[in-house]
Coordinates of C-alpha atoms and ligand atoms in Angstrom, one line a residue:
M292 CA 17.1 -20.3 23.0
P293 CA 14.6 -22.8 21.7
R294 CA 11.6 -21.1 20.1
N295 CA 8.9 -22.5 22.4
L296 CA 11.0 -21.3 25.4
L297 CA 11.4 -17.9 23.9
F298 CA 7.7 -17.8 23.2
A299 CA 7.0 -18.6 26.8
V300 CA 9.4 -15.8 28.0
L301 CA 7.6 -13.4 25.7
Q302 CA 4.2 -14.5 27.0
A303 CA 5.3 -14.1 30.6
D304 CA 7.1 -10.8 30.1
S305 CA 5.5 -7.4 30.7
S306 CA 8.3 -5.4 29.1
P307 CA 8.0 -3.4 25.8
L308 CA 8.3 -6.8 24.1
K309 CA 4.7 -7.2 25.1
R310 CA 3.9 -4.9 22.2
I311 CA 5.5 -7.5 19.8
R312 CA 3.8 -10.4 21.6
N313 CA 0.4 -8.7 21.4
D314 CA 0.8 -8.7 17.6
K315 CA 0.6 -12.4 17.7
C316 CA 0.7 -12.4 13.9
Y317 CA 4.1 -10.7 13.9
W318 CA 5.4 -13.7 16.0
M319 CA 3.6 -16.2 13.8
M320 CA 4.8 -14.6 10.6
T321 CA 8.4 -14.3 11.6
T322 CA 8.7 -17.8 12.9
Q323 CA 6.1 -19.6 10.8
D324 CA 6.3 -19.8 7.1
T325 CA 4.9 -16.5 5.8
Y326 CA 5.1 -18.0 2.3
A327 CA 2.9 -20.9 3.2
L328 CA 0.4 -18.6 4.9
A329 CA 0.4 -16.3 1.8
E330 CA -0.1 -19.4 -0.4
S331 CA -3.1 -20.6 1.6
A332 CA -4.7 -17.1 1.7
A333 CA -4.2 -16.9 -2.1
A334 CA -5.6 -20.3 -2.7
F335 CA -8.7 -19.4 -0.6
L336 CA -9.2 -16.2 -2.6
L337 CA -8.9 -17.9 -5.9
S338 CA -11.4 -20.6 -4.8
Q339 CA -14.0 -17.8 -4.5
T340 CA -13.8 -16.8 -8.2
S341 CA -13.1 -18.1 -11.6
L342 CA -11.2 -14.9 -12.5
R343 CA -7.4 -15.0 -12.6
P344 CA -6.3 -11.4 -12.2
K345 CA -2.7 -10.3 -13.1
I346 CA -3.2 -6.8 -11.8
G347 CA -3.8 -5.8 -8.2
L348 CA -4.8 -2.5 -6.7
V349 CA -4.7 -1.1 -3.2
L350 CA -7.2 1.7 -2.8
G351 CA -6.3 4.1 -0.1
S352 CA -8.3 6.4 2.2
G353 CA -11.5 7.7 0.5
L354 CA -10.4 6.2 -2.9
G355 CA -12.3 2.9 -2.7
A356 CA -15.0 3.7 -5.3
F357 CA -13.1 2.2 -8.2
A358 CA -13.9 -1.3 -6.8
D359 CA -17.7 -0.5 -6.5
D360 CA -18.0 -0.4 -10.3
L361 CA -16.3 -3.8 -11.0
T362 CA -18.3 -6.3 -12.9
E363 CA -18.5 -10.1 -12.2
A364 CA -17.3 -9.0 -8.8
T365 CA -16.7 -11.2 -5.8
R366 CA -16.4 -9.3 -2.5
I367 CA -14.5 -10.9 0.3
P368 CA -14.2 -9.2 3.7
Y369 CA -10.6 -9.2 5.1
A370 CA -12.0 -10.9 8.2
Q371 CA -12.8 -14.0 6.1
I372 CA -9.3 -14.3 4.5
P373 CA -7.0 -16.6 6.4
S374 CA -4.2 -14.7 8.2
F375 CA -5.2 -11.4 6.7
P376 CA -4.9 -8.2 8.8
R377 CA -8.1 -6.2 9.3
S378 CA -8.1 -2.5 8.6
T379 CA -9.2 -0.2 11.5
A380 CA -8.7 3.1 9.6
V381 CA -11.8 5.2 8.9
G382 CA -12.5 5.4 5.2
H383 CA -11.3 1.9 4.5
A384 CA -14.0 -0.7 3.7
G385 CA -11.7 -3.7 4.4
Q386 CA -12.6 -6.0 1.6
M387 CA -10.9 -7.6 -1.4
V388 CA -13.0 -7.2 -4.6
I389 CA -12.0 -9.5 -7.5
G390 CA -13.8 -8.5 -10.6
K391 CA -13.4 -6.9 -14.1
A392 CA -12.8 -3.3 -15.1
G393 CA -13.5 -2.9 -18.8
G394 CA -13.0 -6.6 -19.3
I395 CA -9.7 -6.7 -17.4
A396 CA -9.6 -9.0 -14.4
V397 CA -8.3 -7.2 -11.2
A398 CA -8.0 -7.9 -7.5
A399 CA -8.7 -4.6 -5.7
M400 CA -8.2 -4.1 -2.0
Q401 CA -10.7 -1.6 -0.6
G402 CA -8.6 -0.4 2.3
R403 CA -5.2 -1.4 3.7
V404 CA -3.6 -1.7 7.1
H405 CA -1.0 0.7 8.3
L406 CA 2.0 0.6 10.6
Y407 CA 0.4 3.2 12.8
E408 CA -2.4 0.7 13.6
G409 CA 0.2 -1.3 15.4
Y410 CA 0.8 -3.9 12.8
A411 CA 4.4 -5.0 12.2
A412 CA 5.8 -4.2 8.7
V413 CA 5.7 -7.9 7.8
K414 CA 2.0 -8.0 8.5
V415 CA 1.3 -4.7 6.6
A416 CA 3.0 -6.3 3.6
F417 CA 1.2 -9.6 4.0
P418 CA -1.7 -8.7 1.6
T419 CA 0.9 -7.8 -1.0
R420 CA 2.5 -11.3 -0.5
V421 CA -0.9 -12.8 -1.0
L422 CA -1.6 -10.8 -4.2
G423 CA 1.8 -12.0 -5.5
R424 CA 1.0 -15.7 -4.7
M425 CA -2.4 -15.2 -6.5
G426 CA -0.4 -14.4 -9.7
I427 CA -0.5 -10.6 -9.6
R428 CA 2.3 -9.2 -11.8
A429 CA 1.5 -5.5 -11.6
L430 CA 0.4 -3.6 -8.6
I431 CA -1.3 -0.2 -8.5
L432 CA -0.9 1.4 -5.1
T433 CA -2.9 4.4 -4.3
N434 CA -2.9 6.7 -1.2
A435 CA -4.0 10.0 0.3
A436 CA -1.0 12.2 0.8
G437 CA -0.1 15.7 2.1
G438 CA 1.3 18.0 -0.6
I439 CA 4.7 19.4 0.2
N440 CA 5.5 20.7 -3.3
T441 CA 3.6 23.9 -3.5
Q442 CA 3.0 23.4 -7.2
F443 CA 0.5 20.7 -6.2
K444 CA -2.9 21.8 -5.2
Q445 CA -5.4 20.1 -3.0
G446 CA -7.1 17.4 -5.1
A447 CA -4.1 16.9 -7.4
L448 CA -3.2 13.4 -8.6
V449 CA 0.6 12.7 -8.4
V450 CA 2.4 9.7 -9.8
I451 CA 5.0 8.6 -7.3
S452 CA 8.5 8.5 -8.9
D453 CA 10.4 7.4 -5.9
H454 CA 10.1 7.2 -2.1
I455 CA 12.0 8.0 1.1
N456 CA 11.3 5.5 3.8
L457 CA 11.2 7.3 7.2
Q458 CA 8.9 4.8 8.8
G459 CA 11.8 3.1 10.7
Q460 CA 10.6 -0.3 9.6
N461 CA 11.0 -2.6 6.7
P462 CA 8.9 -5.7 5.8
L463 CA 12.0 -7.6 4.7
V464 CA 13.6 -7.5 8.2
G465 CA 14.1 -11.1 9.5
A466 CA 15.2 -14.2 7.7
N467 CA 14.9 -13.9 4.0
D468 CA 12.7 -16.3 2.1
E469 CA 14.3 -16.7 -1.3
R470 CA 11.0 -18.0 -2.7
F471 CA 9.8 -14.4 -2.4
G472 CA 13.0 -12.7 -3.6
A473 CA 16.6 -11.8 -3.0
R474 CA 18.0 -10.8 0.4
F475 CA 19.1 -7.3 -0.8
P476 CA 16.6 -6.2 -3.5
D477 CA 17.7 -3.4 -5.9
M478 CA 15.6 -0.3 -5.3
T479 CA 16.9 2.0 -8.1
Q480 CA 13.5 1.8 -9.9
V481 CA 10.8 0.8 -7.4
Y482 CA 8.1 2.6 -9.4
S483 CA 8.2 1.3 -13.0
K484 CA 9.3 4.1 -15.4
P485 CA 7.2 2.7 -18.3
Y486 CA 4.1 2.5 -16.0
R487 CA 4.7 6.1 -14.9
E488 CA 4.8 7.1 -18.6
I489 CA 1.6 5.2 -19.1
A490 CA -0.1 7.1 -16.3
L491 CA 1.1 10.5 -17.5
Q492 CA 0.1 9.8 -21.0
A493 CA -3.3 8.5 -19.9
A494 CA -3.8 11.7 -17.9
R495 CA -2.9 13.9 -20.9
K496 CA -5.5 12.0 -23.0
L497 CA -8.1 12.7 -20.4
G498 CA -7.1 16.4 -20.4
K499 CA -6.0 16.2 -16.7
T500 CA -2.8 17.5 -15.2
V501 CA -1.0 14.7 -13.3
H502 CA 2.3 15.5 -11.6
Q503 CA 5.2 13.2 -10.6
G504 CA 6.8 13.4 -7.2
V505 CA 8.8 11.8 -4.4
Y506 CA 6.8 10.3 -1.5
A507 CA 8.1 10.4 2.0
G508 CA 6.5 7.8 4.2
L509 CA 6.3 8.5 7.9
L510 CA 5.0 6.3 10.7
G511 CA 2.1 8.5 11.8
P512 CA -0.6 8.6 13.1
S513 CA 0.0 12.2 14.2
Y514 CA 0.4 14.5 11.2
E515 CA 3.7 16.2 10.8
T516 CA 4.8 19.5 12.3
P517 CA 5.6 22.4 10.0
A518 CA 9.3 22.0 10.9
E519 CA 9.1 18.3 9.8
I520 CA 7.5 19.4 6.5
R521 CA 10.3 21.9 5.9
Y522 CA 12.8 19.1 6.6
L523 CA 11.1 16.8 4.2
R524 CA 11.1 19.4 1.5
T525 CA 14.8 20.0 2.1
I526 CA 15.6 16.3 1.6
G527 CA 13.7 16.1 -1.7
A528 CA 10.1 15.0 -0.8
D529 CA 7.1 16.3 -2.7
L530 CA 4.5 14.3 -0.8
V531 CA 4.0 12.9 2.7
G532 CA 2.0 10.0 3.8
M533 CA 1.7 7.0 6.2
S534 CA 1.4 4.1 3.9
T535 CA 2.5 2.5 0.6
I536 CA 6.2 1.9 1.4
P537 CA 5.9 -1.5 3.0
E538 CA 3.7 -2.8 0.2
A539 CA 6.1 -1.3 -2.4
I540 CA 9.1 -2.9 -0.8
A541 CA 7.4 -6.3 -0.6
A542 CA 6.2 -6.1 -4.2
R543 CA 9.6 -5.0 -5.4
H544 CA 11.1 -8.0 -3.5
M545 CA 8.7 -10.3 -5.4
G546 CA 9.5 -8.7 -8.8
I547 CA 6.0 -7.3 -9.1
K548 CA 5.9 -4.1 -11.2
I549 CA 4.5 -1.0 -9.4
L550 CA 2.5 2.1 -10.3
A551 CA 1.7 4.3 -7.3
I552 CA -0.6 7.3 -7.4
S553 CA -1.2 9.8 -4.6
C554 CA -4.2 12.0 -4.2
V555 CA -3.1 15.3 -2.5
T556 CA -5.9 15.5 -0.1
N557 CA -4.5 18.4 1.8
M558 CA -1.4 20.7 1.7
A559 CA 1.1 19.5 4.3
A560 CA 1.3 21.0 7.7
G561 CA 2.3 24.7 7.8
I562 CA 1.9 25.3 4.1
L563 CA -1.5 26.8 4.6
D564 CA -2.5 28.7 7.7
Q565 CA -4.9 26.0 8.9
P566 CA -4.9 22.8 10.9
L567 CA -5.1 19.3 9.3
N568 CA -7.9 16.8 9.9
H569 CA -8.8 13.4 8.6
E570 CA -12.3 14.4 7.6
E571 CA -10.7 16.8 5.1
V572 CA -8.6 14.0 3.7
L573 CA -11.6 11.8 3.2
E574 CA -13.7 14.6 1.7
T575 CA -11.0 15.5 -0.9
G576 CA -10.6 11.8 -1.7
R577 CA -14.4 11.7 -2.4
R578 CA -14.2 14.9 -4.5
V579 CA -11.6 13.6 -6.9
Q580 CA -13.0 10.0 -7.1
G581 CA -14.3 10.6 -10.6
D582 CA -10.9 11.8 -12.0
F583 CA -9.2 9.1 -10.1
V584 CA -11.4 6.2 -11.4
A585 CA -11.1 7.6 -14.9
L586 CA -7.3 7.6 -14.6
L587 CA -7.2 4.0 -13.3
N588 CA -9.5 2.9 -16.1
A589 CA -7.3 4.6 -18.7
V590 CA -4.1 3.0 -17.4
L591 CA -5.4 -0.5 -17.0
P592 CA -5.5 -1.6 -20.6
E593 CA -1.9 -0.6 -21.1
I594 CA -0.7 -2.4 -18.0
A595 CA -2.8 -5.4 -18.9
K596 CA -0.9 -5.6 -22.2
D597 CA 2.4 -5.6 -20.3
V598 CA 1.4 -8.4 -18.0
A599 CA -0.5 -10.5 -20.6
Ligands
LIG634 N1 0.5 13.8 6.2 C1 0.6 12.5 6.3 N2 -0.2 11.6 5.8 C2 -1.3 12.1 5.1 C3 -1.4 13.5 5.0 C4 -0.5 14.4 5.6 O1 -0.6 15.6 5.5 N3 -2.6 13.7 4.2 C5 -3.0 12.4 3.9 N4 -2.3 11.5 4.5

């Protein structure tokens, strides 16, 4: 079927396909040239600053403070960046901050979009594509997560060693663009082992305990049931969350090295005899901000050496 005819059918249709059609950007990004859109968003961002960062950060729920302290900072709301999705999640500022941390240029995203907001995976991964086209070679992904491993306590920082994608979606679905990467990217080491070592060593130097663990990504937005948490523990998950995986897959596809750190904002459902709520997630994030920012500042010089 010709594309314009199929588009007309989608527009006229009131079936479940409407959901896809409503996310107009999904349509645009699967039929238009995502690469070209990422290039123009990257060019726009670079036109706003003279800095040329090689390190990108995505700051998750309640973890945005790192970007507040950047020097020589340019702050660009997502709404101003061409083709960029806007975050609707509470606790996400929704802006890109390009600035310096201890003399190192970084592009820090204060807030991200999630699959549960209704964005297709290709759209959730779009900011990662843009960071890649800006010249980012190392990406630090952060998130709030529920602790499944009972050795973790609320407020713990955990370096992600691997993930289990239970989101039912993948940003690489659709025609592959070789300019981004290979059709079937290797996933044996998504989270760079040397970067994990850097983070663990930096934590030791700071006198902080930082664990490692496997992150299970679910679609959300409802939290898990206790039975789901028991299942996740059985299959080898230490953490559970609703983000990070689309960005990690897209970054891996582009050959960008990844460090991912979770903040255990709550113990996962059923571990403690109490209900979960988003306010608690944000509150714990705020409580550990200091440790979190210190850890990021400690790893940055080492990662900067790697991408120099
Ligand atoms: N489950 C899923 N996502 C989360 C949680 C959780 O318990 N805490 C923070 N993000």
